[in-house]
Backbone as a ProteinNet text record, in pm:
[ID]
protein_1_A
[PRIMARY]
MSQTDTSTANTRPASSAGDRLRITEIFFSLQGEARTVGCPTVFVRLTGCPLRCSYCDTEYAFYGGQWMEFDDILRRVAEYAPRYVTVTGGEPLAQRPCRELLTALCDQGYEVSLETGGALDVAGIDPRVSIVMDLKTPGSGEEKRNLYANIAQLAKKDQIKFVICDRTDYEWSRTQLAEHKLDRIGEVLFSPCHGQLNPTDLAEWILADRLPVRLQIQLHKILWNDARGH
[TERTIARY]
82.2	-14.2	76.2	34.8	181.3	112.6	166.8	248.3	123.7	65.5	18.7	68.3	-52.3	-15	-29.3	32.9	-18.8	-157.2	-159.6	-272.2	-359.2	-379	-490.9	-543.2	-453.8	-601.8	-621.1	-517.9	-587.6	-694.5	-794.4	-932.6	-962	-954.6	-1039.1	-1178.1	-1256.9	-1385.4	-1293.3	-1325.2	-1413.8	-1487.5	-1380.1	-1386.8	-1531	-1562.7	-1750.9	-1643.9	-1765.1	-1729.8	-1712.1	-1767.8	-1698.8	-1593.6	-1507.3	-1445.6	-1272.2	-1279.7	-1104.4	-1145	-979.5	-1020.5	-841.5	-849	-694.3	-577.4	-456.7	-421.8	-262	-164.8	-41.2	21.9	34.9	160.7	146.1	219.4	209.9	394.3	402.9	679.6	616	712.2	753.6	884.5	898.9	980.7	985	1035.5	1091.1	947.3	806	773.1	845.7	829.8	887.5	787	679.1	658.5	551.9	475.2	374.5	425.5	348.6	408.9	509.7	522.8	547	675	689.4	834.9	995.4	1017.2	1150.2	1143.6	998.2	908.4	930.7	983.3	876.9	786.3	768.3	581.4	531.3	427.5	445.2	308.8	377.7	187.4	153.5	29	-69.8	-112.8	-104.5	-92.7	-188.8	-298.3	-489.6	-393.5	-490.5	-504.4	-620.8	-560.4	-699.4	-678.8	-704.5	-734.8	-789.2	-901.3	-955.1	-939.6	-752.4	-675.8	-574.2	-499.8	-389	-310.4	-288.9	-164.8	-78.4	52.3	132.6	273.6	314.2	369.7	329.3	257	221.5	332.4	418.2	533.8	445.8	341.2	310.7	149.6	256.2	113.7	130.4	236.5	178.7	109.7	19.2	-93.1	-173.7	-176.2	-293.2	-327.8	-323.8	-367	-360.9	-413.2	-317.7	-324.6	-248	-297.7	-325.9	-338.6	-461.5	-450.1	-675.3	-770.7	-669.8	-711.5	-668	-744.7	-769.4	-898.8	-860.8	-903.9	-899.3	-780	-812.8	-732.5	-605.5	-600.4	-450.4	-366	-409.5	-435.9	-369.7	-360.3	-395.3	-275.5	-314.8	-198.3	22.8	-57.1	112.5	180.4	32.8	149.7	139.9	92.7	128.9	238.1	272.8	439.9	551.7	539	628.2	614.7	534.8	507.5	509.3	425.3	482.6	318.4	464.9	368.9	259.2	327	287.7	189.4	97.8	63.1	-16.2	1.5	8.8	-107.3	-203.7	-306.1	-254.2	-256.3	-267.1	-283	-256.8	-270.9	-109.4	-246.3	-313.1	-423.2	-584.9	-661.6	-732.1	-705.2	-757.5	-897.3	-948.9	-1064.3	-1168.5	-1114	-1215.2	-1265.1	-1188.8	-1167.5	-1338.5	-1435.4	-1521.2	-1464.1	-1440	-1413	-1323.3	-1204	-1085.7	-1124	-1212.9	-1293.8	-1322.1	-1363.3	-1373.8	-1169.6	-1130.7	-971.9	-957.1	-979.1	-841.3	-939.2	-1025.6	-1094.4	-1038.9	-1053.6	-1041.2	-836.4	-757.7	-585.9	-645.3	-737.9	-711.5	-697.3	-829.9	-822.3	-733.5	-665.5	-510.9	-437.6	-435.5	-351.4	-298.2	-337.9	-174.4	-259.4	-109.2	-143.7	-198.1	-277	-317.6	-297	-292.4	-309.3	-373.5	-412.5	-495	-439.6	-377.9	-285.1	-458.6	-501.5	-580.3	-549	-629.9	-587.8	-756	-808.7	-882.4	-972.6	-1044.4	-1148.6	-1231.5	-1249.5	-1359.9	-1415.3	-1482.6	-1546.2	-1484.9	-1425.6	-1424.9	-1437.6	-1593.2	-1658.7	-1692.2	-1692.6	-1685.1	-1634.9	-1472.7	-1368.5	-1320	-1306.8	-1286.6	-1161.9	-1260	-1196.1	-1013.9	-1037.8	-866.5	-720.7	-804.2	-772.8	-639.9	-512.6	-501.4	-482.6	-589.6	-639.3	-531	-441.2	-349.2	-406.5	-475.4	-548.5	-443.7	-459.3	-401.6	-523	-462.8	-559.9	-394.4	-473.5	-393.7	-462.5	-297.1	-250.6	-313.4	-334	-291.3	-233.9	-108.6	27	-34.2	-91.7	-141.5	-152.5	-312.7	-363.3	-484.8	-559.7	-622.9	-660	-652	-741.1	-929.6	-930	-1118.9	-1157.9	-1046.9	-1201.9	-1140.1	-1050.2	-1066.5	-1237.6	-1226.1	-1417.6	-1334.1	-1391.1	-1328.2	-1447.3	-1524.6	-1649.1	-1585.1	-1510.7	-1369.7	-1291	-1327.8	-1224.3	-1334.3	-1408.8	-1504.7	-1512.9	-1468.1	-1467.1	-1337.7	-1175.7	-1020	-1132.5	-970.7	-991	-808.9	-827.9	-629.3	-531.2	-613.8	-487.2	-470.2	-513.2	-519.6	-389.2	-335.1	-308.7	-384.5	-291.8	-370.7	-208.5	-247	-99.9	-124.6	-11.6	-43.4	117.8	98.7	262.6	213.5	366.5	402.1	503.8	390.4	549.6	638.9	574.6	605.6	531.3	627.9	557.4	437.5	329.4	204.8	154.4	217.9	120.9	111.2	216.6	275.7	164.8	125.2	35.4	-79.2	-92.2	-271.7	-234.2	-150.6	-132.3	-198	-80.7	-138.8	-275.5	-343.2	-470.2	-587.5	-522.3	-629.9	-594.1	-489.4	-427	-472.5	-544.1	-583.2	-771.4	-793.7	-926.9	-979.9	-935.5	-997.6	-960.8	-871	-799.6	-767.1	-695.8	-628.6	-552.3	-512.3	-387.7	-493.2	-580.7	-634.4	-692	-702.2	-807.6	-699	-603.3	-530.1	-375.1	-275.5	-139.4	-172.7	-69.8	-40.2	112	119.3	202.5	236.2	359.7	389.3	474.6	538.7	569.5	637.4	848.8	802.3	856	689.2	714.8	937.2	911.9	1007.2	1143.5	1221.6	1248.8	1166	1137.1	1028.8	1110.7	1088.7	1052.6	1171.8	1299	1435.3	1313.2	1352	1272.9	1345.7	1461.9	1494	1429.5	1306	1332.3	1174.4	1098.6	1022.3	985.6	1123.1	1125.1	1185.1	1223.3	1248.7	1142.3	1018.7	879.8	854.1	835.8	753.9	828	903.9	1028.7	991.5	937.8	930.9	797.7	679	603.2	508.7	584	623.8	477.4	382.7	307.5	337.3	182.5	177.4	202.4	315.3	295.3	429.5	440	547	622.8	738.4	780.1	804.1	856	845.4	944.4	943.4	1067.9	1098.3	982	999.5	1151.3	1121.7	1283.8	1302.4	1161.1	1224.9	1248.9	1277.1	1275	1479.2	1529.4	1645.2	1752.4	1656.9	1678	1709.3	1609.9	1555.1	1549.5	1584.3	1535.6	1396.3	1264.1	1146.7	1192.1	1245.7	1242.6	1084.8	1050.7	902.4	987.1	855	863.6	931.4	966.4	1063.2	949.8
-124.2	-46.6	166.8	198.7	342.8	441.6	541.3	519.7	710.6	678.6	802.4	930.4	1018.1	1192.2	1267.2	1323.2	1488.2	1511.5	1571.9	1624.9	1571.1	1428.3	1366.4	1336.1	1281.3	1329.2	1411.4	1554.5	1700.8	1706.3	1680.4	1665.2	1595.3	1523.6	1406.1	1483.2	1504.3	1609.2	1594.3	1676.9	1727.1	1676	1635	1463.1	1502.1	1407.8	1518.3	1484.8	1531.7	1439.5	1314.7	1240.6	1082.6	1112.1	1110.5	1061.6	1123	1047.1	1069.6	890.6	907.2	795.5	811.6	775.5	791	728.7	757.9	775.9	753.4	651.4	630.5	645.8	627.4	699.3	629.5	653.8	697.5	717.8	531.3	611.1	531.9	484.2	449.9	324.7	253	109.5	32.5	-85.4	-194.6	-285	-338.4	-462.5	-524.5	-629.3	-662.2	-869	-878.7	-988.2	-1005.3	-1084.2	-1174.1	-1074	-1167	-1120.8	-1048	-882.3	-846.8	-740.2	-895.9	-891.1	-759.5	-643.9	-585.1	-566.8	-471.4	-380.4	-242.7	-125.2	11.1	11.1	30.7	44.7	172.6	250.8	363.9	277.8	222.9	195.9	305.3	259	364.9	288.5	322.8	197.5	306	292.5	225.5	244.5	324.9	240.6	260	100.4	93.3	-91.6	-156.6	-336.5	-342.8	-483.1	-556.7	-695.6	-715.3	-869.7	-804.2	-930.3	-896.4	-992	-1072	-1113.5	-1135.8	-1264.6	-1291.2	-1203	-1279.9	-1228.8	-1037.5	-903.5	-874.2	-741.3	-704.6	-591.9	-432.8	-474	-281.9	-275	-315.7	-253.7	-69.8	30.8	125.7	157.5	66.2	135.5	80.1	58.2	-12	167.2	243.4	346.4	514.6	594.6	703	796.5	801.8	827.3	977.9	1073	1096.5	1100.2	1119.2	1270.6	1299	1225.4	1292.4	1248.7	1362.9	1365	1301.5	1228.8	1087.3	1191.4	1349.4	1421.7	1390.1	1477.9	1465.2	1297.5	1199.9	1044.9	1045.9	1108.2	1060	1141.7	1316.2	1388.5	1315.4	1220.5	1254.5	1082.8	977	855.8	938.6	1012.4	1088.9	1091.6	1199.8	1215.3	1143	980	931.6	815.3	883.3	863.7	620.9	515.3	463.5	396.6	277.9	136.2	149.8	22.4	-22	55.6	72.8	78.3	-24.6	-35.8	-172.4	-25.1	-31	45.7	-211.9	-183.4	-185.4	-202.5	-219.1	-166.4	-204.9	-231.2	-214.1	-307.4	-338.3	-395.9	-215.5	-286.7	-111.6	-175.3	-239.2	-252.8	-251.7	-229.6	-203.8	-60.7	55.2	153.1	155	156.5	138.3	240.3	328	430	326.7	244.9	170.2	174.5	120.8	48.5	158	288.1	383.4	409.4	363.7	414	345.4	230.4	79	105.4	159	211.2	317.1	409.8	604.9	543.1	472.7	484.4	326.6	283.7	157.8	329.4	412.7	454.1	515.2	599.9	639.8	570.6	498.4	330.6	309.6	305	238	58.3	23.2	-163	-161.6	-164.4	-173.8	-332.4	-306.7	-434.5	-433.5	-548.5	-488.6	-606	-536.8	-665.5	-644	-777.6	-775.5	-945.5	-966.8	-1015.6	-1148	-1096.9	-1240	-1233.7	-1129.6	-1132.5	-1059	-1005.9	-957.1	-920.5	-862.1	-993.4	-869.3	-1020.4	-842.6	-928.7	-942.7	-885.8	-777.7	-752.9	-653.8	-545.7	-618.5	-474.6	-495.3	-339.2	-348.2	-460.4	-516.8	-634.8	-561.8	-529.5	-412.4	-519	-494.1	-513	-639.3	-615.8	-810.9	-797.5	-890.7	-943.1	-1032.4	-928	-988	-1065	-1208.7	-1201.2	-1375.6	-1306.3	-1416.4	-1525.1	-1637.6	-1706.1	-1729.8	-1696.9	-1719.9	-1881	-1936.3	-2005.4	-1984.6	-2155.2	-2149.5	-2092	-2036.6	-1918.6	-1849	-1785.9	-1631.8	-1581.1	-1737.3	-1669.4	-1623	-1607	-1554.7	-1638.3	-1785.8	-1841.4	-1869.3	-1822.1	-1825.2	-1718.9	-1603	-1538.1	-1527.9	-1623.8	-1652.6	-1565.6	-1622.9	-1554.9	-1611.1	-1796.5	-1898.9	-1823.4	-1832.1	-1754.4	-1586.6	-1601.1	-1543.7	-1604.8	-1640.2	-1804.6	-1775.2	-1730.4	-1825	-1700.2	-1609.4	-1417.6	-1368	-1514.5	-1466.2	-1520.9	-1518.5	-1504.1	-1546.6	-1532.7	-1578.2	-1511.3	-1374.2	-1273	-1199.4	-1326.4	-1295.2	-1412.5	-1384.1	-1480.3	-1445.4	-1633.8	-1651.1	-1662.5	-1589.5	-1555.2	-1632.1	-1730.1	-1854.7	-1751.5	-1708.9	-1707	-1798.1	-1878.4	-1944.3	-2063.2	-2048	-2016.4	-2105.8	-2238.5	-2411.7	-2454.9	-2652.7	-2774	-2746.5	-2763.2	-2711.2	-2652.2	-2496.7	-2398.2	-2518.3	-2530.3	-2596.9	-2747.3	-2822.2	-2877.4	-2839.3	-2811.7	-2646	-2669.8	-2499.7	-2512.6	-2579.9	-2656.1	-2805.8	-2811.4	-2896	-2951.9	-2817	-2688.5	-2558	-2581.3	-2594.9	-2561.8	-2631	-2798.6	-2940.8	-2914.2	-2876.7	-2863.4	-2781.8	-2676.6	-2574.5	-2515.8	-2647.1	-2607.6	-2475.1	-2425.7	-2321.4	-2287.6	-2364.9	-2339.2	-2338	-2416.1	-2329	-2241.3	-2209.9	-2046.4	-1868.1	-1997.4	-1815.4	-1876.1	-1759.5	-1836.3	-1828.3	-1887.5	-1931.6	-1879.7	-1892.5	-1761.4	-1825.3	-1897	-1942.9	-1883.9	-1769.5	-1709.3	-1813	-1816.8	-1805.8	-1779.8	-1696	-1640.1	-1613.4	-1441.9	-1376.1	-1401.5	-1494.5	-1497.5	-1606.6	-1650.5	-1754.3	-1903.6	-1901.9	-2018.1	-1978.6	-2082.9	-2085.1	-2068.2	-1960.3	-2059.5	-2148.3	-2194	-2378.3	-2409	-2452.9	-2575.7	-2591.1	-2463.5	-2453.8	-2507.5	-2466.8	-2502.5	-2632.1	-2677.5	-2864.5	-2977.3	-2824.9	-2922.4	-2887	-2792.7	-2768.5	-2923.6	-2903.4	-2936	-3107.4	-3144.9	-3273	-3333.3	-3234.1	-3222	-3193.5	-3178.6	-3121.1	-3060.4	-2977.6	-2840.8	-2740.2	-2700.5	-2609.9	-2472.4	-2387.1	-2262.6	-2189.8	-2127.5	-1995.8	-1999.6	-2001.8	-2000.8	-1841.7	-1750.8	-1625.8	-1628.3	-1490.9	-1438	-1272.1	-1210.3	-1110.1	-952.2	-936.2	-815.4	-779.5	-681.5	-524	-573.8	-656.4	-734.2	-759.2	-809.7	-804.8	-738.8	-659.8	-452.1	-407.5	-373.9	-299.3	-249.4	-462.7	-489.8	-423.8	-446.4	-388.9	-233.4	-202.7	-1.3	40.8	145.1	195.6	274.8	285.5	340.7	333.4	181.1	105.3	-62.8
-85.1	-72.6	26.9	-62.3	-62.6	132.9	79.5	254.6	220.1	381.1	415.8	337.2	219.8	231	372.8	483.1	575.2	535.8	413.6	366.2	404.7	367.3	381.9	490.6	641.2	719.6	715.1	688	749.4	673.5	600.4	507.9	547.9	654.8	753.7	763.1	817.3	914.1	965.2	1038.7	1203.3	1324	1415.7	1502.4	1541.2	1558	1675	1772.2	1923.1	2091.7	2111	2070.2	2001.2	2000	1896.7	1833.7	1927.9	2015.9	2094.1	2225.6	2234	2310.7	2399.4	2501.7	2593.8	2573.3	2558.5	2466	2593.5	2568.1	2664.4	2578.8	2465.3	2394.4	2266.4	2126.5	2022.9	1965.9	1954.4	1884.2	1804.7	1733.8	1640.1	1656.1	1615.8	1648.5	1591	1602.7	1467.3	1565.6	1441.7	1513.7	1530.1	1753.4	1809.2	1809	1693	1681.1	1634.8	1523.3	1440.1	1313	1260.4	1063.3	965.7	1062.8	1029.3	1117.5	1167.6	1289.4	1217.2	1213.8	1222.9	1122	1118.6	1006.1	1115.6	1029.3	1155.7	1109.8	1227.9	1201.1	1359	1394.6	1381.1	1576.1	1624.3	1815.2	1857.9	1789.9	1907	1998.5	2163.3	2298.3	2362.2	2340	2435.4	2554	2651.5	2722.4	2832.6	2945.5	3013.4	2979.9	3071.8	3014.6	3135.8	3082.2	3174.4	3269.7	3194.1	3209.5	3308.9	3377.2	3469.9	3463.6	3343.6	3293.8	3414.8	3442.1	3592.8	3455.6	3330.7	3276.4	3136.5	3208.1	3170.9	3100.8	3012.1	3050.4	3001.7	3040.3	2999	3109.9	3221.8	3299.5	3275.9	3328.5	3238.9	3181.9	3102.6	3002.2	3084.5	3216.5	3244.2	3314.9	3340.7	3366.9	3340.9	3347.8	3322.2	3171.4	3075.1	2985.6	2914.8	2800.6	2803.8	2653.2	2671.8	2598.9	2429.7	2327.9	2205.3	2147.6	2013.5	1888.4	1842.8	1759.4	1593.1	1498.9	1500.7	1386.4	1467.4	1622.6	1676.1	1645.7	1688.5	1676.9	1484.7	1455.9	1311.6	1279.9	1251.7	1264.2	1308.4	1433.4	1516.5	1418.5	1339.8	1367.1	1147.6	1126.7	918.6	998.8	1075.4	1178.1	1058.5	1104.2	1104.7	874.8	835.2	776.2	725.4	777.3	795.6	685.1	666.9	605.8	735.8	801.9	872.5	1037.4	1041.4	1171.6	1274.3	1394.5	1529.2	1613.5	1664.4	1757.5	1875.9	2031.9	2087.3	2190.7	2400.3	2500.6	2568	2678.7	2766.5	2687.6	2694	2590.6	2487.6	2355.6	2233.4	2269	2282	2255	2320.7	2515.1	2643.7	2605.6	2489.7	2477.2	2315.6	2325.1	2207	2130.4	2100.5	1978.5	1886.1	1913.9	1881.1	1749.7	1730.9	1645.2	1510.3	1559.6	1421.9	1393.1	1503.9	1443.7	1367.2	1348.2	1329	1164.9	1163.5	1044	1020	981.1	1016.6	1009.5	1014.2	1019.1	814.5	847.6	715.3	612.2	664.2	502.6	475.9	644	532.4	440.1	431.3	319.4	367.8	539.1	582.4	652.3	625.6	663.8	875.5	872.2	969.7	1099.6	1180.6	1314.6	1437.6	1494.9	1628.1	1745.5	1836.5	1971.2	2068.6	2000.4	2197.2	2201.8	2376.1	2512.9	2383.5	2348.4	2299.8	2437.6	2519.5	2636.8	2569.1	2428.5	2460	2224.9	2249.6	2094.3	1941.3	1850.1	1760.8	1654.3	1682.2	1555.3	1540.4	1452.3	1351	1300.2	1352.5	1269.6	1158.1	1133.3	952.1	931	779.1	696.3	706.4	692.3	635.7	766.2	902.6	988.9	1016.7	1065.9	1024.9	1216.3	1243.7	1412.3	1442.7	1590.7	1601.4	1746.4	1812.7	1925.5	1991.4	2092.7	2217.4	2228.9	2253.8	2316.6	2418.2	2597.7	2743.6	2740.8	2761.6	2810.8	3005.1	3035.8	3227.9	3254.9	3266.8	3358.9	3269.5	3270.8	3226	3339.6	3445.5	3568.1	3503.4	3335.7	3312.9	3165.4	3167.9	3106.4	3050	3233.4	3212.8	3143.8	3117.7	3027.4	2827.4	2805.5	2663.8	2634.6	2511.2	2454.4	2277.6	2325.2	2232.1	2056.9	2098	2011.8	1926.4	1933.2	1919.2	1751.6	1717.2	1646.8	1583.5	1569.4	1415.6	1377.5	1449.1	1384.9	1306.5	1347.9	1226.5	1146.9	1054.9	850.6	883	736.3	717.1	726.7	684.8	713.4	865.7	983.9	1105.5	1185.5	1322.7	1385.7	1489.2	1559	1724.6	1764.7	1879.8	1991	2102.9	2146.4	2259.8	2342.3	2456.7	2460.9	2634.2	2576.3	2646.2	2714.7	2868	3053.4	3084.4	3088.2	3103.6	2980	3037.9	2947.6	2950.2	3057.4	3094.9	2981.9	2987.8	2851	2750.1	2675	2598.5	2499.9	2691.3	2625.7	2575	2713.3	2689.5	2612.8	2434	2335.8	2280.9	2208.2	2173	2086.8	2266.7	2271	2177.5	2269.6	2169.7	1979.3	1948.6	1798.8	1725.4	1824.7	1798.6	1752.7	1843.3	1890.8	1784.7	1771.2	1722.9	1529.1	1538.4	1375.4	1371.2	1416	1428	1305.6	1308.3	1174.7	1037	970.5	856.4	933.3	1037.1	1032.1	976.7	1076.9	1080.9	1045.6	1074.5	1091.6	1209.9	1378.1	1477.7	1512.4	1607.6	1642.7	1855.2	1864.7	2005.9	2063	2151.5	2221	2298.9	2357.2	2479.9	2631.3	2706.7	2816.4	2831	2783.1	2818.9	2996.7	3027.2	3069.9	3178	3165.1	3241.8	3187.3	2960	2975.5	2842.4	2842.6	2779.2	2598.1	2481.6	2402.8	2292.7	2349.3	2291.5	2298.7	2446	2493.3	2374.8	2428.7	2268.4	2177.8	2125.9	1953.4	1901.5	2028	2029.7	2044	2108.3	2157	1997.7	1961.8	1846.1	1778.3	1749	1674.1	1608.7	1783.8	1796.4	1792.3	1839.3	1718.8	1635.6	1534.7	1421.9	1412	1544.4	1503.7	1331.1	1332.2	1216.4	1319.7	1333.2	1431.6	1429.3	1394.7	1412.3	1532	1554	1622.8	1685.8	1784.4	1753.7	1887.9	1914.6	1999.4	2039	2119	2121.2	2074.9	1946.1	1916.9	1935.9	2001.6	2123.5	2241.7	2299.5	2416.4	2429.4	2307	2251	2233	2227.6	2111.9	2238.2	2288.4	2460.7	2557.1	2594.4	2702.5	2752	2687.7	2789.9	2771.7	2696.3	2734	2706.7	2806.9	2694.4	2598.7	2472.2	2426.8	2295.8	2334.2	2188.7	2180.5
[MASK]
++++++++++++++++++++++++++++++++++++++++++++++++++++++++++++++++++++++++++++++++++++++++++++++++++++++++++++++++++++++++++++++++++++++++++++++++++++++++++++++++++++++++++++++++++++++++++++++++++++++++++++++++++++++++++++++++++++++

């Protein structure tokens, strides 16, 4: 897709009173996960999350942030002239106007992805958006919050992510993969929980079981060690 012309964002009609979101940060970095790993990407991190995963690395996004109108968000994104934009959190779908922001970003010509924890309904999201959806493992402490009806809403362009803390999580994830035939729906990502599971161990388990999944290691943590804004 073509990169955004800043003037295009400026011609968008004035925002209504409801066209705003609470934003923790907007920053430019390399995508650390999923299909576009390593690609320069603008991240729009929304504030708030209903989940409390044991391994969460963005607790600073649970509270605070600042209210921003859509037009201001679009202008900030356009400053970087990106190809890729990721809307993340927290849990971005916890704020209702997130769906409208996703559509507005797609309308600007960006390739847009949404990172969601899988506990909130993904039905009706703009079909141009690539959804990256977690299925929470037992080790997350939030397994019971998985909304399995979301699986039927996913398509080939979408990705299903498991953050795996230990062998129990791996076996649970392998069962979900088989029961829901997830590899026939979208791309399946197995990620070792940073600091808890040796990536080599996970790689060996995947190979031994010949699983149709992609091993992913969080690139941003290797490069910047969890530094905020990266």
